[in-house]
Amino acid sequence: MRLSRVLSVTLHPVFMPLIVVFLSTKYIPTLVLMIKPSLTLVYSVIVLSTLVLPLASLFIKLKTGAISSLEIKNHKERHHILFPTFFWMLLGFYFLQPFLIYAKNIETIYVGALLIVFLALIISLKWKISLHLLGIGGATGVFFGLQKLYGEILFLVILFIALSGLLAFARLDQQAHNKTQIYIGFLLGFILEYSLLIYF
């Protein structure tokens, strides 16, 4: 398997919300200090709503022929997976509300992920934006924002800048996107999550 393919799979946007929440709470434990007794339940809901159920929807859509491949190369097919993903994440947010009111920055990160999926759904109706760069751009924006608010995670900022560059190269190498689709994807994800954390 080519390196670009490995990067595209391991840094797939479906993994980003879980990765971001896990790393954020691991290195800045004060983010979830008030909900520590319920942290396992919170993680379980996040795993189900952002990863397990969206992936299950993807395979069902593939099985029924609604999408032509797991990579969803045709942007006009993307609503078949982005809409279910948005629905599952919205449902997850509903169940997490009693906990997230005591962990406001985690709530903001989750809302940012929801908005990224919604924007991807709307944009993909007309244009092929890079979902991979939207996802990792959002993750990088989160770590930039948390570094500004709390410090202590500069290494995560540097790591995700590097990973973003590698992922952009991988998507170009696979001819999945052009540079404009990649740049706009990254910037949109970054600006959205960073702005929500810093200003809201």
PDB file of C-alpha atoms in Angstrom:
ATOM      1  CA  MET A   1       0.000   0.000   0.000  1.00  0.00           C
ATOM      2  CA  ARG A   2       1.438   3.369  -0.991  1.00  0.00           C
ATOM      3  CA  LEU A   3       2.268   5.867   1.752  1.00  0.00           C
ATOM      4  CA  SER A   4      -0.296   8.334   0.391  1.00  0.00           C
ATOM      5  CA  ARG A   5      -2.988   5.668   0.709  1.00  0.00           C
ATOM      6  CA  VAL A   6      -1.939   4.839   4.276  1.00  0.00           C
ATOM      7  CA  LEU A   7      -2.102   8.528   5.237  1.00  0.00           C
ATOM      8  CA  SER A   8      -5.519   8.962   3.629  1.00  0.00           C
ATOM      9  CA  VAL A   9      -6.910   6.010   5.592  1.00  0.00           C
ATOM     10  CA  THR A  10      -5.305   6.689   8.977  1.00  0.00           C
ATOM     11  CA  LEU A  11      -6.093  10.434   8.842  1.00  0.00           C
ATOM     12  CA  HIS A  12      -9.614   9.961   7.487  1.00  0.00           C
ATOM     13  CA  PRO A  13     -11.992  12.703   8.693  1.00  0.00           C
ATOM     14  CA  VAL A  14     -14.254  10.176  10.431  1.00  0.00           C
ATOM     15  CA  PHE A  15     -11.493   9.622  13.004  1.00  0.00           C
ATOM     16  CA  MET A  16     -10.813  13.295  13.701  1.00  0.00           C
ATOM     17  CA  PRO A  17     -13.465  14.111  16.351  1.00  0.00           C
ATOM     18  CA  LEU A  18     -12.421  11.167  18.506  1.00  0.00           C
ATOM     19  CA  ILE A  19      -8.696  11.873  18.059  1.00  0.00           C
ATOM     20  CA  VAL A  20      -9.162  15.544  18.931  1.00  0.00           C
ATOM     21  CA  VAL A  21     -11.262  14.912  22.042  1.00  0.00           C
ATOM     22  CA  PHE A  22      -8.949  12.144  23.250  1.00  0.00           C
ATOM     23  CA  LEU A  23      -5.751  14.196  22.832  1.00  0.00           C
ATOM     24  CA  SER A  24      -7.356  17.357  24.227  1.00  0.00           C
ATOM     25  CA  THR A  25      -8.558  15.656  27.398  1.00  0.00           C
ATOM     26  CA  LYS A  26      -5.348  13.665  27.800  1.00  0.00           C
ATOM     27  CA  TYR A  27      -3.033  16.675  27.732  1.00  0.00           C
ATOM     28  CA  ILE A  28      -5.418  19.275  29.196  1.00  0.00           C
ATOM     29  CA  PRO A  29      -7.331  17.263  31.842  1.00  0.00           C
ATOM     30  CA  THR A  30      -8.965  20.395  33.276  1.00  0.00           C
ATOM     31  CA  LEU A  31     -11.213  20.415  30.180  1.00  0.00           C
ATOM     32  CA  VAL A  32     -13.197  17.518  31.634  1.00  0.00           C
ATOM     33  CA  LEU A  33     -12.499  17.894  35.364  1.00  0.00           C
ATOM     34  CA  MET A  34     -16.199  18.469  36.150  1.00  0.00           C
ATOM     35  CA  ILE A  35     -17.362  15.369  34.254  1.00  0.00           C
ATOM     36  CA  LYS A  36     -14.520  12.991  35.139  1.00  0.00           C
ATOM     37  CA  PRO A  37     -16.828  10.368  36.740  1.00  0.00           C
ATOM     38  CA  SER A  38     -18.844  10.235  33.496  1.00  0.00           C
ATOM     39  CA  LEU A  39     -15.910  10.353  31.094  1.00  0.00           C
ATOM     40  CA  THR A  40     -16.254   6.726  29.952  1.00  0.00           C
ATOM     41  CA  LEU A  41     -19.894   7.337  29.032  1.00  0.00           C
ATOM     42  CA  VAL A  42     -18.979  10.552  27.186  1.00  0.00           C
ATOM     43  CA  TYR A  43     -16.276   8.758  25.205  1.00  0.00           C
ATOM     44  CA  SER A  44     -18.693   5.926  24.398  1.00  0.00           C
ATOM     45  CA  VAL A  45     -21.267   8.324  22.950  1.00  0.00           C
ATOM     46  CA  ILE A  46     -18.574  10.120  20.929  1.00  0.00           C
ATOM     47  CA  VAL A  47     -17.258   6.817  19.546  1.00  0.00           C
ATOM     48  CA  LEU A  48     -20.762   5.727  18.554  1.00  0.00           C
ATOM     49  CA  SER A  49     -21.981   9.022  17.116  1.00  0.00           C
ATOM     50  CA  THR A  50     -18.854  10.145  15.243  1.00  0.00           C
ATOM     51  CA  LEU A  51     -17.274   6.837  14.248  1.00  0.00           C
ATOM     52  CA  VAL A  52     -19.240   3.586  14.569  1.00  0.00           C
ATOM     53  CA  LEU A  53     -22.649   4.717  13.288  1.00  0.00           C
ATOM     54  CA  PRO A  54     -21.266   6.899  10.426  1.00  0.00           C
ATOM     55  CA  LEU A  55     -19.062   3.994   9.275  1.00  0.00           C
ATOM     56  CA  ALA A  56     -22.022   1.605   9.490  1.00  0.00           C
ATOM     57  CA  SER A  57     -24.047   4.039   7.367  1.00  0.00           C
ATOM     58  CA  LEU A  58     -21.207   4.195   4.845  1.00  0.00           C
ATOM     59  CA  PHE A  59     -21.104   0.422   4.409  1.00  0.00           C
ATOM     60  CA  ILE A  60     -24.898   0.218   4.148  1.00  0.00           C
ATOM     61  CA  LYS A  61     -24.890   2.892   1.432  1.00  0.00           C
ATOM     62  CA  LEU A  62     -22.180   0.978  -0.410  1.00  0.00           C
ATOM     63  CA  LYS A  63     -24.103  -2.283  -0.109  1.00  0.00           C
ATOM     64  CA  THR A  64     -27.295  -0.709  -1.454  1.00  0.00           C
ATOM     65  CA  GLY A  65     -25.459   0.972  -4.348  1.00  0.00           C
ATOM     66  CA  ALA A  66     -26.151   4.534  -3.196  1.00  0.00           C
ATOM     67  CA  ILE A  67     -22.410   5.214  -3.428  1.00  0.00           C
ATOM     68  CA  SER A  68     -20.012   3.712  -5.940  1.00  0.00           C
ATOM     69  CA  SER A  69     -17.001   3.257  -3.618  1.00  0.00           C
ATOM     70  CA  LEU A  70     -15.864   3.745  -0.024  1.00  0.00           C
ATOM     71  CA  GLU A  71     -13.769   6.711  -1.144  1.00  0.00           C
ATOM     72  CA  ILE A  72     -16.849   8.533  -2.522  1.00  0.00           C
ATOM     73  CA  LYS A  73     -14.868  10.121  -5.332  1.00  0.00           C
ATOM     74  CA  ASN A  74     -17.998  11.635  -6.871  1.00  0.00           C
ATOM     75  CA  HIS A  75     -18.858  14.671  -4.746  1.00  0.00           C
ATOM     76  CA  LYS A  76     -22.521  14.373  -5.774  1.00  0.00           C
ATOM     77  CA  GLU A  77     -22.692  11.094  -3.823  1.00  0.00           C
ATOM     78  CA  ARG A  78     -21.368  12.616  -0.632  1.00  0.00           C
ATOM     79  CA  HIS A  79     -24.749  13.611   0.769  1.00  0.00           C
ATOM     80  CA  HIS A  80     -25.485   9.893   1.135  1.00  0.00           C
ATOM     81  CA  ILE A  81     -22.910   9.683   3.922  1.00  0.00           C
ATOM     82  CA  LEU A  82     -22.615  13.296   5.144  1.00  0.00           C
ATOM     83  CA  PHE A  83     -26.315  13.575   5.987  1.00  0.00           C
ATOM     84  CA  PRO A  84     -26.376  10.376   8.106  1.00  0.00           C
ATOM     85  CA  THR A  85     -23.113  11.448   9.755  1.00  0.00           C
ATOM     86  CA  PHE A  86     -24.620  14.837  10.631  1.00  0.00           C
ATOM     87  CA  PHE A  87     -27.736  13.110  11.993  1.00  0.00           C
ATOM     88  CA  TRP A  88     -25.770  10.684  14.192  1.00  0.00           C
ATOM     89  CA  MET A  89     -23.546  13.457  15.495  1.00  0.00           C
ATOM     90  CA  LEU A  90     -26.549  15.648  16.247  1.00  0.00           C
ATOM     91  CA  LEU A  91     -28.144  12.768  18.130  1.00  0.00           C
ATOM     92  CA  GLY A  92     -24.889  12.225  20.011  1.00  0.00           C
ATOM     93  CA  PHE A  93     -24.788  15.910  20.915  1.00  0.00           C
ATOM     94  CA  TYR A  94     -28.326  15.638  22.312  1.00  0.00           C
ATOM     95  CA  PHE A  95     -27.325  12.765  24.599  1.00  0.00           C
ATOM     96  CA  LEU A  96     -24.108  14.527  25.642  1.00  0.00           C
ATOM     97  CA  GLN A  97     -25.782  17.805  26.575  1.00  0.00           C
ATOM     98  CA  PRO A  98     -26.266  17.018  30.298  1.00  0.00           C
ATOM     99  CA  PHE A  99     -22.501  16.441  30.555  1.00  0.00           C
ATOM    100  CA  LEU A 100     -21.123  19.022  28.145  1.00  0.00           C
ATOM    101  CA  ILE A 101     -22.708  21.928  29.983  1.00  0.00           C
ATOM    102  CA  TYR A 102     -19.930  21.258  32.519  1.00  0.00           C
ATOM    103  CA  ALA A 103     -17.232  20.939  29.852  1.00  0.00           C
ATOM    104  CA  LYS A 104     -17.809  23.962  27.654  1.00  0.00           C
ATOM    105  CA  ASN A 105     -14.697  23.725  25.498  1.00  0.00           C
ATOM    106  CA  ILE A 106     -15.428  20.085  24.640  1.00  0.00           C
ATOM    107  CA  GLU A 107     -18.958  21.195  23.758  1.00  0.00           C
ATOM    108  CA  THR A 108     -17.508  23.907  21.499  1.00  0.00           C
ATOM    109  CA  ILE A 109     -15.200  21.420  19.777  1.00  0.00           C
ATOM    110  CA  TYR A 110     -18.127  19.075  19.148  1.00  0.00           C
ATOM    111  CA  VAL A 111     -20.289  21.889  17.796  1.00  0.00           C
ATOM    112  CA  GLY A 112     -17.423  22.859  15.488  1.00  0.00           C
ATOM    113  CA  ALA A 113     -17.256  19.291  14.172  1.00  0.00           C
ATOM    114  CA  LEU A 114     -21.012  19.348  13.593  1.00  0.00           C
ATOM    115  CA  LEU A 115     -20.747  22.604  11.646  1.00  0.00           C
ATOM    116  CA  ILE A 116     -17.868  21.249   9.559  1.00  0.00           C
ATOM    117  CA  VAL A 117     -19.977  18.242   8.529  1.00  0.00           C
ATOM    118  CA  PHE A 118     -22.941  20.512   7.756  1.00  0.00           C
ATOM    119  CA  LEU A 119     -20.819  22.859   5.631  1.00  0.00           C
ATOM    120  CA  ALA A 120     -19.268  19.877   3.846  1.00  0.00           C
ATOM    121  CA  LEU A 121     -22.766  18.622   3.064  1.00  0.00           C
ATOM    122  CA  ILE A 122     -23.870  21.964   1.599  1.00  0.00           C
ATOM    123  CA  ILE A 123     -20.654  22.645  -0.324  1.00  0.00           C
ATOM    124  CA  SER A 124     -20.489  19.112  -1.740  1.00  0.00           C
ATOM    125  CA  LEU A 125     -23.822  19.599  -3.483  1.00  0.00           C
ATOM    126  CA  LYS A 126     -22.032  21.931  -5.904  1.00  0.00           C
ATOM    127  CA  TRP A 127     -18.285  21.473  -5.448  1.00  0.00           C
ATOM    128  CA  LYS A 128     -15.702  18.881  -4.423  1.00  0.00           C
ATOM    129  CA  ILE A 129     -14.031  20.248  -1.312  1.00  0.00           C
ATOM    130  CA  SER A 130     -11.436  18.072   0.444  1.00  0.00           C
ATOM    131  CA  LEU A 131     -13.138  16.367   3.373  1.00  0.00           C
ATOM    132  CA  HIS A 132      -9.787  15.073   4.606  1.00  0.00           C
ATOM    133  CA  LEU A 133      -8.358  18.580   4.849  1.00  0.00           C
ATOM    134  CA  LEU A 134     -11.575  19.923   6.359  1.00  0.00           C
ATOM    135  CA  GLY A 135     -11.207  17.339   9.118  1.00  0.00           C
ATOM    136  CA  ILE A 136      -7.531  17.798   9.871  1.00  0.00           C
ATOM    137  CA  GLY A 137      -7.851  21.567   9.435  1.00  0.00           C
ATOM    138  CA  GLY A 138     -10.507  21.532  12.140  1.00  0.00           C
ATOM    139  CA  ALA A 139      -8.267  19.430  14.382  1.00  0.00           C
ATOM    140  CA  THR A 140      -5.351  21.809  13.865  1.00  0.00           C
ATOM    141  CA  GLY A 141      -7.615  24.769  14.617  1.00  0.00           C
ATOM    142  CA  VAL A 142      -8.684  23.130  17.887  1.00  0.00           C
ATOM    143  CA  PHE A 143      -5.105  22.624  19.036  1.00  0.00           C
ATOM    144  CA  PHE A 144      -4.156  26.172  18.021  1.00  0.00           C
ATOM    145  CA  GLY A 145      -7.088  27.475  20.045  1.00  0.00           C
ATOM    146  CA  LEU A 146      -6.368  25.311  23.092  1.00  0.00           C
ATOM    147  CA  GLN A 147      -2.685  26.264  22.975  1.00  0.00           C
ATOM    148  CA  LYS A 148      -3.670  29.927  23.074  1.00  0.00           C
ATOM    149  CA  LEU A 149      -6.118  29.358  25.943  1.00  0.00           C
ATOM    150  CA  TYR A 150      -4.141  26.899  28.076  1.00  0.00           C
ATOM    151  CA  GLY A 151      -0.652  26.455  26.643  1.00  0.00           C
ATOM    152  CA  GLU A 152       1.184  23.156  27.185  1.00  0.00           C
ATOM    153  CA  ILE A 153       0.294  21.520  23.831  1.00  0.00           C
ATOM    154  CA  LEU A 154       2.600  23.271  21.367  1.00  0.00           C
ATOM    155  CA  PHE A 155       3.880  19.839  20.319  1.00  0.00           C
ATOM    156  CA  LEU A 156       0.346  18.912  19.169  1.00  0.00           C
ATOM    157  CA  VAL A 157       0.120  22.111  17.132  1.00  0.00           C
ATOM    158  CA  ILE A 158       3.417  21.316  15.411  1.00  0.00           C
ATOM    159  CA  LEU A 159       2.456  17.658  14.924  1.00  0.00           C
ATOM    160  CA  PHE A 160      -0.861  18.467  13.268  1.00  0.00           C
ATOM    161  CA  ILE A 161       0.649  21.138  11.039  1.00  0.00           C
ATOM    162  CA  ALA A 162       3.102  18.490   9.836  1.00  0.00           C
ATOM    163  CA  LEU A 163       0.365  15.863   9.436  1.00  0.00           C
ATOM    164  CA  SER A 164      -1.769  18.366   7.511  1.00  0.00           C
ATOM    165  CA  GLY A 165       1.072  18.949   5.071  1.00  0.00           C
ATOM    166  CA  LEU A 166       1.616  15.215   4.621  1.00  0.00           C
ATOM    167  CA  LEU A 167      -2.095  14.592   4.138  1.00  0.00           C
ATOM    168  CA  ALA A 168      -2.357  17.404   1.577  1.00  0.00           C
ATOM    169  CA  PHE A 169       0.541  15.842  -0.322  1.00  0.00           C
ATOM    170  CA  ALA A 170      -1.127  12.429  -0.121  1.00  0.00           C
ATOM    171  CA  ARG A 171      -4.438  13.686  -1.522  1.00  0.00           C
ATOM    172  CA  LEU A 172      -2.633  15.453  -4.363  1.00  0.00           C
ATOM    173  CA  ASP A 173      -0.529  12.355  -5.020  1.00  0.00           C
ATOM    174  CA  GLN A 174      -3.699  10.268  -5.279  1.00  0.00           C
ATOM    175  CA  GLN A 175      -5.176  12.901  -7.622  1.00  0.00           C
ATOM    176  CA  ALA A 176      -8.208  13.027  -5.345  1.00  0.00           C
ATOM    177  CA  HIS A 177      -8.227  16.841  -5.282  1.00  0.00           C
ATOM    178  CA  ASN A 178      -6.620  19.916  -6.741  1.00  0.00           C
ATOM    179  CA  LYS A 179      -4.738  22.474  -4.646  1.00  0.00           C
ATOM    180  CA  THR A 180      -7.697  24.845  -4.341  1.00  0.00           C
ATOM    181  CA  GLN A 181      -9.943  22.127  -2.923  1.00  0.00           C
ATOM    182  CA  ILE A 182      -7.232  21.208  -0.427  1.00  0.00           C
ATOM    183  CA  TYR A 183      -6.360  24.763   0.670  1.00  0.00           C
ATOM    184  CA  ILE A 184      -9.979  25.811   1.099  1.00  0.00           C
ATOM    185  CA  GLY A 185     -10.794  22.600   2.964  1.00  0.00           C
ATOM    186  CA  PHE A 186      -7.977  23.111   5.450  1.00  0.00           C
ATOM    187  CA  LEU A 187      -8.605  26.833   5.966  1.00  0.00           C
ATOM    188  CA  LEU A 188     -12.348  26.419   6.418  1.00  0.00           C
ATOM    189  CA  GLY A 189     -11.935  23.681   9.023  1.00  0.00           C
ATOM    190  CA  PHE A 190      -9.151  25.553  10.817  1.00  0.00           C
ATOM    191  CA  ILE A 191     -10.883  28.937  10.932  1.00  0.00           C
ATOM    192  CA  LEU A 192     -14.191  27.467  12.090  1.00  0.00           C
ATOM    193  CA  GLU A 193     -12.850  25.480  15.058  1.00  0.00           C
ATOM    194  CA  TYR A 194     -10.289  28.106  16.071  1.00  0.00           C
ATOM    195  CA  SER A 195     -12.838  30.942  15.936  1.00  0.00           C
ATOM    196  CA  LEU A 196     -15.416  29.018  17.954  1.00  0.00           C
ATOM    197  CA  LEU A 197     -12.909  28.237  20.719  1.00  0.00           C
ATOM    198  CA  ILE A 198     -11.405  31.721  20.910  1.00  0.00           C
ATOM    199  CA  TYR A 199     -14.411  33.968  20.332  1.00  0.00           C
ATOM    200  CA  PHE A 200     -17.459  31.954  21.440  1.00  0.00           C
TER     201      PHE A 200
END
